[in-house]
PDB file of C-alpha atoms in Angstrom:
ATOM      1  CA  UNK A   8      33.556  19.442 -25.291  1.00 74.00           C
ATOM      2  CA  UNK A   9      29.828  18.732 -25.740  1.00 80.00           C
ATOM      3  CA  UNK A  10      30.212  15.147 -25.049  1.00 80.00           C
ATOM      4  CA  UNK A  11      32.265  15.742 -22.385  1.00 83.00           C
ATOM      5  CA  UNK A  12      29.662  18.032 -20.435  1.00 82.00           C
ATOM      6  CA  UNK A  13      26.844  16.218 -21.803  1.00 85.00           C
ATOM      7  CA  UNK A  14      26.910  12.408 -22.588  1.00 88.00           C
ATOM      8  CA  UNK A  15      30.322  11.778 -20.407  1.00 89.00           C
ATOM      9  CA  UNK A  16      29.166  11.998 -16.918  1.00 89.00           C
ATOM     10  CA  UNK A  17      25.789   9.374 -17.605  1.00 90.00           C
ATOM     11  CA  UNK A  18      28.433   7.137 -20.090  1.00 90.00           C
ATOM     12  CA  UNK A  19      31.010   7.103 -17.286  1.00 90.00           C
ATOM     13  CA  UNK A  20      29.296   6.795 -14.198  1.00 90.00           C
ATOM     14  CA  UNK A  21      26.369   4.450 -12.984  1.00 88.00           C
ATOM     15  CA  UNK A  22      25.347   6.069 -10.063  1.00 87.00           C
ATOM     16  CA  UNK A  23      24.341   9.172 -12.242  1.00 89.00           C
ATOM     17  CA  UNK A  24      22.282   6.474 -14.608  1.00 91.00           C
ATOM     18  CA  UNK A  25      20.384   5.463 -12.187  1.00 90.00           C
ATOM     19  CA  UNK A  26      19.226   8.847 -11.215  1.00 89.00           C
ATOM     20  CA  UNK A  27      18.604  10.008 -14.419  1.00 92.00           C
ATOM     21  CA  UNK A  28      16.418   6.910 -14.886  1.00 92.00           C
ATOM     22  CA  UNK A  29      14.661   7.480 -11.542  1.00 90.00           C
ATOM     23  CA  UNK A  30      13.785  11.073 -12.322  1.00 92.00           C
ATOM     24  CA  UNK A  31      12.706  10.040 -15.899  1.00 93.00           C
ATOM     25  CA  UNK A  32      10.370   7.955 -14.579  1.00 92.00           C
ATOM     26  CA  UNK A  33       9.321  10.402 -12.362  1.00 92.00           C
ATOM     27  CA  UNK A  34       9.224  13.289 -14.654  1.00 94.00           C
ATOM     28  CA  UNK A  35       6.230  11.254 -16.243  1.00 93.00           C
ATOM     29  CA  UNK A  36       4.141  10.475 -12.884  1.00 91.00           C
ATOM     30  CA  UNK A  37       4.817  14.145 -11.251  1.00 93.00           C
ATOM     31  CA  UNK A  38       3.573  16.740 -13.603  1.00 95.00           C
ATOM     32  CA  UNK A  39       0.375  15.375 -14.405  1.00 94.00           C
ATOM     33  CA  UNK A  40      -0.220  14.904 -10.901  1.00 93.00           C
ATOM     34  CA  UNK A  41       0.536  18.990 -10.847  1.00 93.00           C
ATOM     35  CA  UNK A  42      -1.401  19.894 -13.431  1.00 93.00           C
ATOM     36  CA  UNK A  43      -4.587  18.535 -11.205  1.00 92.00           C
ATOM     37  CA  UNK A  44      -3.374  20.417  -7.999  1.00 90.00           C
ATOM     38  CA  UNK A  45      -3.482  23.222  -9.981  1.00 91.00           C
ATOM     39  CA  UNK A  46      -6.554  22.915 -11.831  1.00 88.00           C
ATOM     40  CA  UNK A  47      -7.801  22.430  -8.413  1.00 84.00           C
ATOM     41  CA  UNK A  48      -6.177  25.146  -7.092  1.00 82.00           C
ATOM     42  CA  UNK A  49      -4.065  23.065  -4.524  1.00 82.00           C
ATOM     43  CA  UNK A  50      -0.736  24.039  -5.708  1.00 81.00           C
ATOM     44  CA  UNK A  51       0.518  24.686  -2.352  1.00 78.00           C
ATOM     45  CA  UNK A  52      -1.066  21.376  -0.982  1.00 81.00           C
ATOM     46  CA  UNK A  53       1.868  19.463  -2.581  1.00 83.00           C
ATOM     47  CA  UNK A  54       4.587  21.523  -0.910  1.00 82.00           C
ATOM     48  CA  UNK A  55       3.007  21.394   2.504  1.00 83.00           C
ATOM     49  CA  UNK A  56       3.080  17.254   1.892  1.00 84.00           C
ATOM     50  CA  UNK A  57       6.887  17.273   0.294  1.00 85.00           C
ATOM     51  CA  UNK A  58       6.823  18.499   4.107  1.00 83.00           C
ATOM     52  CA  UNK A  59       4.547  16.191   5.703  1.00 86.00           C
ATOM     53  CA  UNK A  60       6.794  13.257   4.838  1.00 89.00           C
ATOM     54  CA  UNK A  61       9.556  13.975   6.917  1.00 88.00           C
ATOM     55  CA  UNK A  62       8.898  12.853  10.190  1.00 90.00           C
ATOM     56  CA  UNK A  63       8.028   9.457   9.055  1.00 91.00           C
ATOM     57  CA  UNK A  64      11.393   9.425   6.654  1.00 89.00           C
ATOM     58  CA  UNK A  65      12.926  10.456   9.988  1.00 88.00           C
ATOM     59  CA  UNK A  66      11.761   7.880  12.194  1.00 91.00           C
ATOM     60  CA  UNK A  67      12.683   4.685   9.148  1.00 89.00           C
ATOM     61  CA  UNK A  68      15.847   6.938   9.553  1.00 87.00           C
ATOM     62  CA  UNK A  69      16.159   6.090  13.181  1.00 87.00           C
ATOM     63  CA  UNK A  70      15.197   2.874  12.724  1.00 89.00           C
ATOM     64  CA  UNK A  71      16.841   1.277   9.693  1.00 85.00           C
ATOM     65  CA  UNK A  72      19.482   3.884   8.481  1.00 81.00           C
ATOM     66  CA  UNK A  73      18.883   5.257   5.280  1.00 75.00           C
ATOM     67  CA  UNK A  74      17.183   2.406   4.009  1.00 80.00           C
ATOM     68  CA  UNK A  75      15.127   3.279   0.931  1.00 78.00           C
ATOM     69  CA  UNK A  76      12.287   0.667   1.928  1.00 82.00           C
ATOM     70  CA  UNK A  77      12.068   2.028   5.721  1.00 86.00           C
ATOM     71  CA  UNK A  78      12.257   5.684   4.574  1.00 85.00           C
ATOM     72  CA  UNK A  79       9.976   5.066   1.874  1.00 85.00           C
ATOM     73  CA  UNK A  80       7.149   3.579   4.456  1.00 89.00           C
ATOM     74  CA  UNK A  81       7.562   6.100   6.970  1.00 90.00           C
ATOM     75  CA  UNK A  82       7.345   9.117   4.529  1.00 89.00           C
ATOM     76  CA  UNK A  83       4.238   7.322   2.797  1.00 88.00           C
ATOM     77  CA  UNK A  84       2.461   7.020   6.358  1.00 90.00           C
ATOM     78  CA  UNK A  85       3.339  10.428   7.297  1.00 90.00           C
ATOM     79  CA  UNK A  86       1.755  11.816   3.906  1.00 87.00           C
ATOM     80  CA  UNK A  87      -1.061  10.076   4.138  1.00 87.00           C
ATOM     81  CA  UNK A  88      -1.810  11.230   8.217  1.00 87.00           C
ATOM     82  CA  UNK A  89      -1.221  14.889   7.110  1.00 85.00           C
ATOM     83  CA  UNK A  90      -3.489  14.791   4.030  1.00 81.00           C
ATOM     84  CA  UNK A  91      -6.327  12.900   5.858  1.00 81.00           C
ATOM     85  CA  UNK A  92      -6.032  14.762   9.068  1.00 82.00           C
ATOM     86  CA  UNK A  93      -6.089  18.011   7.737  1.00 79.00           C
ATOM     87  CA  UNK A  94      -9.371  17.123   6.167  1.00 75.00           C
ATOM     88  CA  UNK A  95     -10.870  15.465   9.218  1.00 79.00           C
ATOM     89  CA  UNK A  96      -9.884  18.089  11.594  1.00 80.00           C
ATOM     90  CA  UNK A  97     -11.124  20.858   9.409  1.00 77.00           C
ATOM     91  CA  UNK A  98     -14.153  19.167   9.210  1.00 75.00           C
ATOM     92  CA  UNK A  99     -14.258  18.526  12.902  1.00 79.00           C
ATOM     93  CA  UNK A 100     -13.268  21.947  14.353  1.00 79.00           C
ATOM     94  CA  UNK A 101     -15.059  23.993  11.262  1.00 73.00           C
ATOM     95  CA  UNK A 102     -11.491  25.739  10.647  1.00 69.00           C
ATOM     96  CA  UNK A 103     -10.197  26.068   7.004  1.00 75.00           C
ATOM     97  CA  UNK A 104      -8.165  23.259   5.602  1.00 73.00           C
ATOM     98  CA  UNK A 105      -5.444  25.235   4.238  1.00 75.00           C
ATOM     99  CA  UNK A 106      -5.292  26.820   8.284  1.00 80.00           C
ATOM    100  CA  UNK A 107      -4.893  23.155   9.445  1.00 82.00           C
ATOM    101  CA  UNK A 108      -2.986  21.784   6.844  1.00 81.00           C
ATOM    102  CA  UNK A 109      -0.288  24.986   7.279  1.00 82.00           C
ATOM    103  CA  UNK A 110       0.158  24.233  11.101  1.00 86.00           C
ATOM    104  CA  UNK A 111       0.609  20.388  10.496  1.00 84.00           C
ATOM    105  CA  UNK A 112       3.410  20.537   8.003  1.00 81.00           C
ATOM    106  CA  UNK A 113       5.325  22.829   9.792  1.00 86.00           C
ATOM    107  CA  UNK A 114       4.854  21.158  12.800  1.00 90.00           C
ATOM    108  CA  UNK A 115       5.808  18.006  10.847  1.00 87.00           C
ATOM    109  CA  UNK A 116       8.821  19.740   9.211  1.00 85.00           C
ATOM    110  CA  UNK A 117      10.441  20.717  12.235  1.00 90.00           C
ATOM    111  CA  UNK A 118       9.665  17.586  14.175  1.00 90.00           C
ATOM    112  CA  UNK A 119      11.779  15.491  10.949  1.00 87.00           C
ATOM    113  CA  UNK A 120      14.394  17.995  10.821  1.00 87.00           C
ATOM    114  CA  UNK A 121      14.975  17.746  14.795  1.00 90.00           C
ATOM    115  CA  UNK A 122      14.688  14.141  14.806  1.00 87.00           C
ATOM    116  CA  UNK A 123      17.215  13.807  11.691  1.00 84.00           C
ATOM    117  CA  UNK A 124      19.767  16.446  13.414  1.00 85.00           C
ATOM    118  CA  UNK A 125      19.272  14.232  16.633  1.00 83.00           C
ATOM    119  CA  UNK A 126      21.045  10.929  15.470  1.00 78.00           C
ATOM    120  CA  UNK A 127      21.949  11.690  12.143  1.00 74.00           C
ATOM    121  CA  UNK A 128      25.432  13.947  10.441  1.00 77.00           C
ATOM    122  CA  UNK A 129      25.013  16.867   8.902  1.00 78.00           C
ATOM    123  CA  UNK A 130      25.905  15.051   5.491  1.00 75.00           C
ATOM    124  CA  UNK A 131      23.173  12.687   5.834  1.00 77.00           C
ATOM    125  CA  UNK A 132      20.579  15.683   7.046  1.00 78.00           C
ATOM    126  CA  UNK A 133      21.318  17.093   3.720  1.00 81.00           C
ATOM    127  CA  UNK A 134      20.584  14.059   2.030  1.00 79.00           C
ATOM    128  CA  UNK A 135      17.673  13.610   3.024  1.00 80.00           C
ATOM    129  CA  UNK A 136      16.338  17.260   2.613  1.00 81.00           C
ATOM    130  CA  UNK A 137      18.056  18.301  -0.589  1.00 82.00           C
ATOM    131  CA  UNK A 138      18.784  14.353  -2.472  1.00 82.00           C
ATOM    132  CA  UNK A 139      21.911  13.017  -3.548  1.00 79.00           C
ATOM    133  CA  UNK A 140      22.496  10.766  -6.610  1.00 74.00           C
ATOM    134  CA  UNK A 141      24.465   8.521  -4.381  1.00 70.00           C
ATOM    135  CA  UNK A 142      21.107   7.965  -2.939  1.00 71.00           C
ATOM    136  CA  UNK A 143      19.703   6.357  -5.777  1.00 83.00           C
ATOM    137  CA  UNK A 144      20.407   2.486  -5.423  1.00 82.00           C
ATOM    138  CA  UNK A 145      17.999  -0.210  -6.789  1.00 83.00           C
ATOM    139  CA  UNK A 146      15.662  -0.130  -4.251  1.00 82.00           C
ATOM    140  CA  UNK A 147      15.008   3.534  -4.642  1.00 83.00           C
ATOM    141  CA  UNK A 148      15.172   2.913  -8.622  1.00 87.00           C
ATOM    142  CA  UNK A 149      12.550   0.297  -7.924  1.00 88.00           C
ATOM    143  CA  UNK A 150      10.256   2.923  -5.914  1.00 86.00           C
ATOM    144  CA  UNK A 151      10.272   5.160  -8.408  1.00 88.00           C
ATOM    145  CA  UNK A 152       9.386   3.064 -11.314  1.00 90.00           C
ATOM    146  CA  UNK A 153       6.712   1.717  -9.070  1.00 90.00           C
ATOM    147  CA  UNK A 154       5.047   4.878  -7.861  1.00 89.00           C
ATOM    148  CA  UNK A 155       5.395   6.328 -11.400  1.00 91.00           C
ATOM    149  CA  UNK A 156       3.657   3.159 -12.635  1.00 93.00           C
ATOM    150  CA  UNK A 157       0.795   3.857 -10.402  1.00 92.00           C
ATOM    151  CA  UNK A 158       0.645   6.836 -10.635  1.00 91.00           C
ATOM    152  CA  UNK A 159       0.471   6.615 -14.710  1.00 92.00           C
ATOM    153  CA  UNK A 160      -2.568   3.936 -14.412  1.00 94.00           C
ATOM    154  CA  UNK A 161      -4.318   5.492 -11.766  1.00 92.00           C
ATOM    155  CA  UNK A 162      -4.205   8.741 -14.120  1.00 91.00           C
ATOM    156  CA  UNK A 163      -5.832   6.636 -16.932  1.00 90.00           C
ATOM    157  CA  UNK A 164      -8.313   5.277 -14.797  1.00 89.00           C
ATOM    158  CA  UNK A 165      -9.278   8.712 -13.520  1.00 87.00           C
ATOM    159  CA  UNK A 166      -8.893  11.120 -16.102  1.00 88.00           C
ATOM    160  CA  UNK A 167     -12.165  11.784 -16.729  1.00 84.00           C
ATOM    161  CA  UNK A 168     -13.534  11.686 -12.818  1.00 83.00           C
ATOM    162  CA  UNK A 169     -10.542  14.073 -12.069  1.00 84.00           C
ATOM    163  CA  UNK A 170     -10.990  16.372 -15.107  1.00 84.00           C
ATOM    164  CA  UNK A 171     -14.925  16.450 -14.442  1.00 81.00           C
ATOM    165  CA  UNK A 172     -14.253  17.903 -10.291  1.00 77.00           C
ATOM    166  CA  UNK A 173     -12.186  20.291 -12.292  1.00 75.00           C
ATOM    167  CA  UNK A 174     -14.146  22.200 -14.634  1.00 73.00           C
ATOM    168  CA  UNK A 175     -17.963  20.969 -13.817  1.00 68.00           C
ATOM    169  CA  UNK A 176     -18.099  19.229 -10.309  1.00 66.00           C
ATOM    170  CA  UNK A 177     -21.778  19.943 -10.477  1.00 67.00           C
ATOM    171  CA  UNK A 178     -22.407  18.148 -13.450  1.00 59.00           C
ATOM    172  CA  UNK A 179     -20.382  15.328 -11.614  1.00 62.00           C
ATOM    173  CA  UNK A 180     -22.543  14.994  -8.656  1.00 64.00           C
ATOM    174  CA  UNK A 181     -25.620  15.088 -10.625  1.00 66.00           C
ATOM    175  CA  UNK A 182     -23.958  11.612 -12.256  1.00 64.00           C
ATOM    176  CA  UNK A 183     -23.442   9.781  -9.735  1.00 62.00           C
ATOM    177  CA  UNK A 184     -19.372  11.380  -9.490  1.00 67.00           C
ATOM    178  CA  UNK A 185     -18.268   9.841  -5.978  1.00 66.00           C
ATOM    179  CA  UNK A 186     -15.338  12.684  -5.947  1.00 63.00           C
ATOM    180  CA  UNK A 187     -14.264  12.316  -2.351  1.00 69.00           C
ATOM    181  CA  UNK A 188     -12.927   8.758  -3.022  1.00 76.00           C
ATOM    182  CA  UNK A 189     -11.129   9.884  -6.500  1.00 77.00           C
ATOM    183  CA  UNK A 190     -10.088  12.315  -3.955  1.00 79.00           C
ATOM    184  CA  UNK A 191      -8.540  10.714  -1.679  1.00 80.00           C
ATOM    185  CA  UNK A 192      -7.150   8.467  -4.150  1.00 85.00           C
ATOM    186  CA  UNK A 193      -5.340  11.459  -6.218  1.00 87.00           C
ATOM    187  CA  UNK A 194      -4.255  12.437  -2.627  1.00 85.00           C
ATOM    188  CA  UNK A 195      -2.575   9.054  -1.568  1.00 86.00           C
ATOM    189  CA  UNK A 196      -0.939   9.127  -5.341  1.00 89.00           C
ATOM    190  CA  UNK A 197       0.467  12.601  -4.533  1.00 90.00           C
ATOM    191  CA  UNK A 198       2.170  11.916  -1.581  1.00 89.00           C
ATOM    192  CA  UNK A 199       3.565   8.231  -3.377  1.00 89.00           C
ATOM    193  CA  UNK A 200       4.737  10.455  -5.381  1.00 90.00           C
ATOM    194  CA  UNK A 201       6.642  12.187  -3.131  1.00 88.00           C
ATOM    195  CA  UNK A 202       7.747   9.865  -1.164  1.00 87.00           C
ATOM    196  CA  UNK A 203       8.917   8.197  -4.386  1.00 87.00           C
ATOM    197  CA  UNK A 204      11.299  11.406  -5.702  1.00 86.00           C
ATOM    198  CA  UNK A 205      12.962  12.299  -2.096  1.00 80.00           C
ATOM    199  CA  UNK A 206      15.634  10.085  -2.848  1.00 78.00           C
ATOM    200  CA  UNK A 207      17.103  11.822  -5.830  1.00 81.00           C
ATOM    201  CA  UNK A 208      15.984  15.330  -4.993  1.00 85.00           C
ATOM    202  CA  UNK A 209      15.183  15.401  -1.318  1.00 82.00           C
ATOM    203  CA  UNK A 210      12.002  15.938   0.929  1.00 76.00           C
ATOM    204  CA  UNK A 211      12.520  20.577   0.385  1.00 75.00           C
ATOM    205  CA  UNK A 212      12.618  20.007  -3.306  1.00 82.00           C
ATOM    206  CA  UNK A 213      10.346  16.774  -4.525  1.00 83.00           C
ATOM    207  CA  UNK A 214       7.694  19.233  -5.027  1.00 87.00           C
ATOM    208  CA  UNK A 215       9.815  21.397  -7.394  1.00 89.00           C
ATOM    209  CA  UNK A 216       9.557  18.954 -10.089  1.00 90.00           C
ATOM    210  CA  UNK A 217       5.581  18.181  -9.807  1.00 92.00           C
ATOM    211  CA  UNK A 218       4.664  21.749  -9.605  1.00 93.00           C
ATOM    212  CA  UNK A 219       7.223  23.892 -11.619  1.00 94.00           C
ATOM    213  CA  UNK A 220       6.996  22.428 -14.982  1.00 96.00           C
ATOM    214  CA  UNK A 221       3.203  22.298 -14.705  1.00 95.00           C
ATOM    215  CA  UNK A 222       3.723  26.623 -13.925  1.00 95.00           C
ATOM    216  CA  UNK A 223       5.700  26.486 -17.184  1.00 96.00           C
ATOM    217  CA  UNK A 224       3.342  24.488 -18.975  1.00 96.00           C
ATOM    218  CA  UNK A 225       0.399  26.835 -19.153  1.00 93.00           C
ATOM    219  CA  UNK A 226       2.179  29.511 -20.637  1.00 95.00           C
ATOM    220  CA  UNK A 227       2.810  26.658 -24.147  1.00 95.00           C
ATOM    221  CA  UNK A 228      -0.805  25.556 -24.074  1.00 93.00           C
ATOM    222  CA  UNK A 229      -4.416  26.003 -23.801  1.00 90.00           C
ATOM    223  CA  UNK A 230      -5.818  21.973 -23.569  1.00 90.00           C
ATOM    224  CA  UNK A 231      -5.449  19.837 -20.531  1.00 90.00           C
ATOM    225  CA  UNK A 232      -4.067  17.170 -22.678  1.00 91.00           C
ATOM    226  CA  UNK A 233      -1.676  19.684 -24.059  1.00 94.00           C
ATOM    227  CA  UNK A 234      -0.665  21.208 -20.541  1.00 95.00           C
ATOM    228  CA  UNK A 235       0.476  17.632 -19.734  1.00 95.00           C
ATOM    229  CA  UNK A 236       2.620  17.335 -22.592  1.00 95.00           C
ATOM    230  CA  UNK A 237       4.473  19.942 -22.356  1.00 96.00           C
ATOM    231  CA  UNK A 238       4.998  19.841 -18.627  1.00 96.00           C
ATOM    232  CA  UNK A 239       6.326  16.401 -18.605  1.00 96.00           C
ATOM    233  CA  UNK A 240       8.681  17.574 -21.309  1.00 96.00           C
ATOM    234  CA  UNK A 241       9.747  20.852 -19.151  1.00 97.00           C
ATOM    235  CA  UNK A 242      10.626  18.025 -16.434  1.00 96.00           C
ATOM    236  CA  UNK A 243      12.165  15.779 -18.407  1.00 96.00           C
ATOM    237  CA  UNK A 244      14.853  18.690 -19.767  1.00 96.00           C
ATOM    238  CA  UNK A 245      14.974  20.003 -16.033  1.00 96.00           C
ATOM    239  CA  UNK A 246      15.787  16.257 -14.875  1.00 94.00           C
ATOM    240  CA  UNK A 247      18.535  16.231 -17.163  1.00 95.00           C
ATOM    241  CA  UNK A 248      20.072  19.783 -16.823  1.00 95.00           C
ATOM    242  CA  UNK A 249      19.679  19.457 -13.350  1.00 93.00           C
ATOM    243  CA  UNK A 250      21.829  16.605 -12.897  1.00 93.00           C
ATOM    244  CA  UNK A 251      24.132  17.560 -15.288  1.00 94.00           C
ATOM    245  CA  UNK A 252      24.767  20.688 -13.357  1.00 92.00           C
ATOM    246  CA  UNK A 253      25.184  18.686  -9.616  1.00 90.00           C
ATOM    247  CA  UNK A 254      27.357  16.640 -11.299  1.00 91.00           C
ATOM    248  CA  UNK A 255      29.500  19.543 -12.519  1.00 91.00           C
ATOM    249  CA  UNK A 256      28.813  22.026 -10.096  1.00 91.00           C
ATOM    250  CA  UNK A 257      29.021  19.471  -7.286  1.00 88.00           C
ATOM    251  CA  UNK A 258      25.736  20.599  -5.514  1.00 87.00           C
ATOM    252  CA  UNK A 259      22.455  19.074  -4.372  1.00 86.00           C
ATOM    253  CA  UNK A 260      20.466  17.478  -7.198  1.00 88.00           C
ATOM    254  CA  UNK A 261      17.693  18.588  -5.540  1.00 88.00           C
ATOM    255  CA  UNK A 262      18.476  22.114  -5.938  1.00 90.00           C
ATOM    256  CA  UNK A 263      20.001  21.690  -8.780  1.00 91.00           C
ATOM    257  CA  UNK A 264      16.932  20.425 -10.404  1.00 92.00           C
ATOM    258  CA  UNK A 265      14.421  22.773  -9.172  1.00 92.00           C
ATOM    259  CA  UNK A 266      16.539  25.611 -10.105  1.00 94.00           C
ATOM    260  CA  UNK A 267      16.587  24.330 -13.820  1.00 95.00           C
ATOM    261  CA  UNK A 268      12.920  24.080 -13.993  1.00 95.00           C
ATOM    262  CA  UNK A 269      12.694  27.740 -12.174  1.00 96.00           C
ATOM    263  CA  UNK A 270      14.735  28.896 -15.246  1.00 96.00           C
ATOM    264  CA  UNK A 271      12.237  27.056 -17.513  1.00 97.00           C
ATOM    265  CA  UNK A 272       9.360  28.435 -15.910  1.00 97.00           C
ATOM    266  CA  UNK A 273      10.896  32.156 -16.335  1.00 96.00           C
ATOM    267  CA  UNK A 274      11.587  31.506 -20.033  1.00 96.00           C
ATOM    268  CA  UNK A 275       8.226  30.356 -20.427  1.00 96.00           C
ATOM    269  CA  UNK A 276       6.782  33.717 -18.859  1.00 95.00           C
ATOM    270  CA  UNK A 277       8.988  35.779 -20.925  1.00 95.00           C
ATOM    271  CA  UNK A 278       8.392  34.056 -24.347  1.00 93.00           C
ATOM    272  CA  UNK A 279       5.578  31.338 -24.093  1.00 93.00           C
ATOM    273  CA  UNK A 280       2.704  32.163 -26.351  1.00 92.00           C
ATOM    274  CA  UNK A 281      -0.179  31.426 -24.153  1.00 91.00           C
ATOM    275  CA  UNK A 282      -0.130  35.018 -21.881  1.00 88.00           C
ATOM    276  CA  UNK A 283       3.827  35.297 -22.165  1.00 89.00           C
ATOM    277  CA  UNK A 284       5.014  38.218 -21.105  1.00 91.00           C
ATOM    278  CA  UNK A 285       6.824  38.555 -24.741  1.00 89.00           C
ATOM    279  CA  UNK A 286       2.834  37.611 -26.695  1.00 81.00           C
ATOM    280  CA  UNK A 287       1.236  40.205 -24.562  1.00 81.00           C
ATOM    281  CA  UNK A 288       3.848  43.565 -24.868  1.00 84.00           C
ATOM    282  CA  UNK A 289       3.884  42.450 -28.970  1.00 74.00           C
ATOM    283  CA  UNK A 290       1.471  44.172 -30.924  1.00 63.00           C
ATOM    284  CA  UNK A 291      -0.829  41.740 -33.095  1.00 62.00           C
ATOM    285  CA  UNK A 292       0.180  40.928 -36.179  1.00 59.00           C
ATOM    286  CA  UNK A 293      -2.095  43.383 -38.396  1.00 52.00           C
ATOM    287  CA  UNK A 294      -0.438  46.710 -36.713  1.00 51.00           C
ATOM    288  CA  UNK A 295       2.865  45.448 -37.354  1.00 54.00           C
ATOM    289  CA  UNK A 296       4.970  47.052 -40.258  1.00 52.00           C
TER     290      UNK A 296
END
């Protein structure tokens, strides 16, 4: 029975292979890119560019079909103007980023969905916003590995710049720090990123697995190196479940995979041991007995 609901469905099929490589490789790239967004306290930045991306996915939709290429260039270009012009028209108008960045993915999220609903069926809408391991061909197995691999060595170029705009981005100026361009660069690797995972898990969800593990994480550790551990291990296991149950449960994977790393993240509140909710209602050790 366990090999049956386990091991089968990846042994039998290759369409559900290539998936689970495709979200391995991007359980690797997304989470540390999380753990920065939330260090900088952007968390919310990566869901309003999961958004962001789908009026260009729509228009390489109109163009080319759902080829992963055409999709994948639109999305990236459509990132990319609502990152960078919700920083140059905050700048410009003297309005709050968040402000701006809030009325340009929703304006972007209903333009994709309109144009989408315009040409496309409703199976292929809900490709596109929720994934589908039929989805996953070569190319898209090839855009993954890709953005994951630059996502991985721009990480080890810019740990330290990154960490420093973190926790001391005074001390960073005063060295010389040229944070806006790491900026901009972490930016243009988030929404690669994204672009990257819509395949499997769709344009709603591709956030779900940069920024729920990354939730979990800080409730199994203290370090940053540590916090990136385990939240590439929460998405790994929420990769896996996740297809497992949209194989079985024929859903979305996209869904399906942010709902296994929502259940992840609430077992980590109740029993993690960094501010669980289990570690704080326990009395310490010395009152026991």
């Amino acid at each position: 029975m366990l090999w049956e609901a386990l091991v089968a469905p990846f042994a039998e099929f290759g369409f559900l292979r290539r998936a689970l490589v495709a979200c391995l490789a991007l359980s690797l790239a997304a989470p540390p890119l999380g753990v920065f967004l939330m260090l900088r306290r952007m968390s919310l930045t990566g869901d309003a560019l999961s958004h962001g991306i789908l009026p260009g996915v729509a228009l390489g939709f109109l163009l080319a079909g759902l080829s992963p290429p055409a999709l994948a260039a639109g999305g990236l270009a459509a990132g990319l103007l609502v990152a960078l012009g919700a920083g140059a028209l905050s700048r410009a108008t003297g309005g709050r980023e968040d402000a701006v960045l809030a009325a340009l993915y929703l304006s972007a999220l209903a333009a994709g969905v309109a144009l989408i609903s315009w040409r496309g069926s409703p199976v292929e809408l809900t490709q596109l916003l929720f994934g589908s391991v039929l989805g996953v061909d070569d190319a898209a197995l090839l855009l993954a590995g890709g953005a994951a691999s630059a996502a991985l060595l721009f990480l080890a170029l810019a740990w330290r710049p990154l960490a420093l705009e973190c926790f001391d981005p005074g001390f960073g100026r005063s060295v010389g720090l040229r944070g806006g361009w790491w900026h901009l660069g972490f930016l243009a690797l988030v929404v690669l990123t994204l672009v990257a995972s819509f395949q499997a898990v769709g344009t709603l969800m591709a956030v779900g697995l940069m920024m729920l593990p990354v939730v979990a994480a800080r409730h199994w550790a203290r370090g940053l190196g540590g916090m990136v551990l385990a939240a590439v291990g929460l998405a790994v296991l929420a990769s896996v479940l996740g297809l497992l149950g949209s194989y079985h449960a024929d859903v979305p994977t996209g869904p399906a995979i942010t709902l296994c790393a929502a259940g992840l993240w609430a077992v980590s509140l109740l029993l993690g041991p960094v501010d669980g909710l289990w570690a704080r209602w326990r009395p310490p050790r010395h009152l026991e007995g």
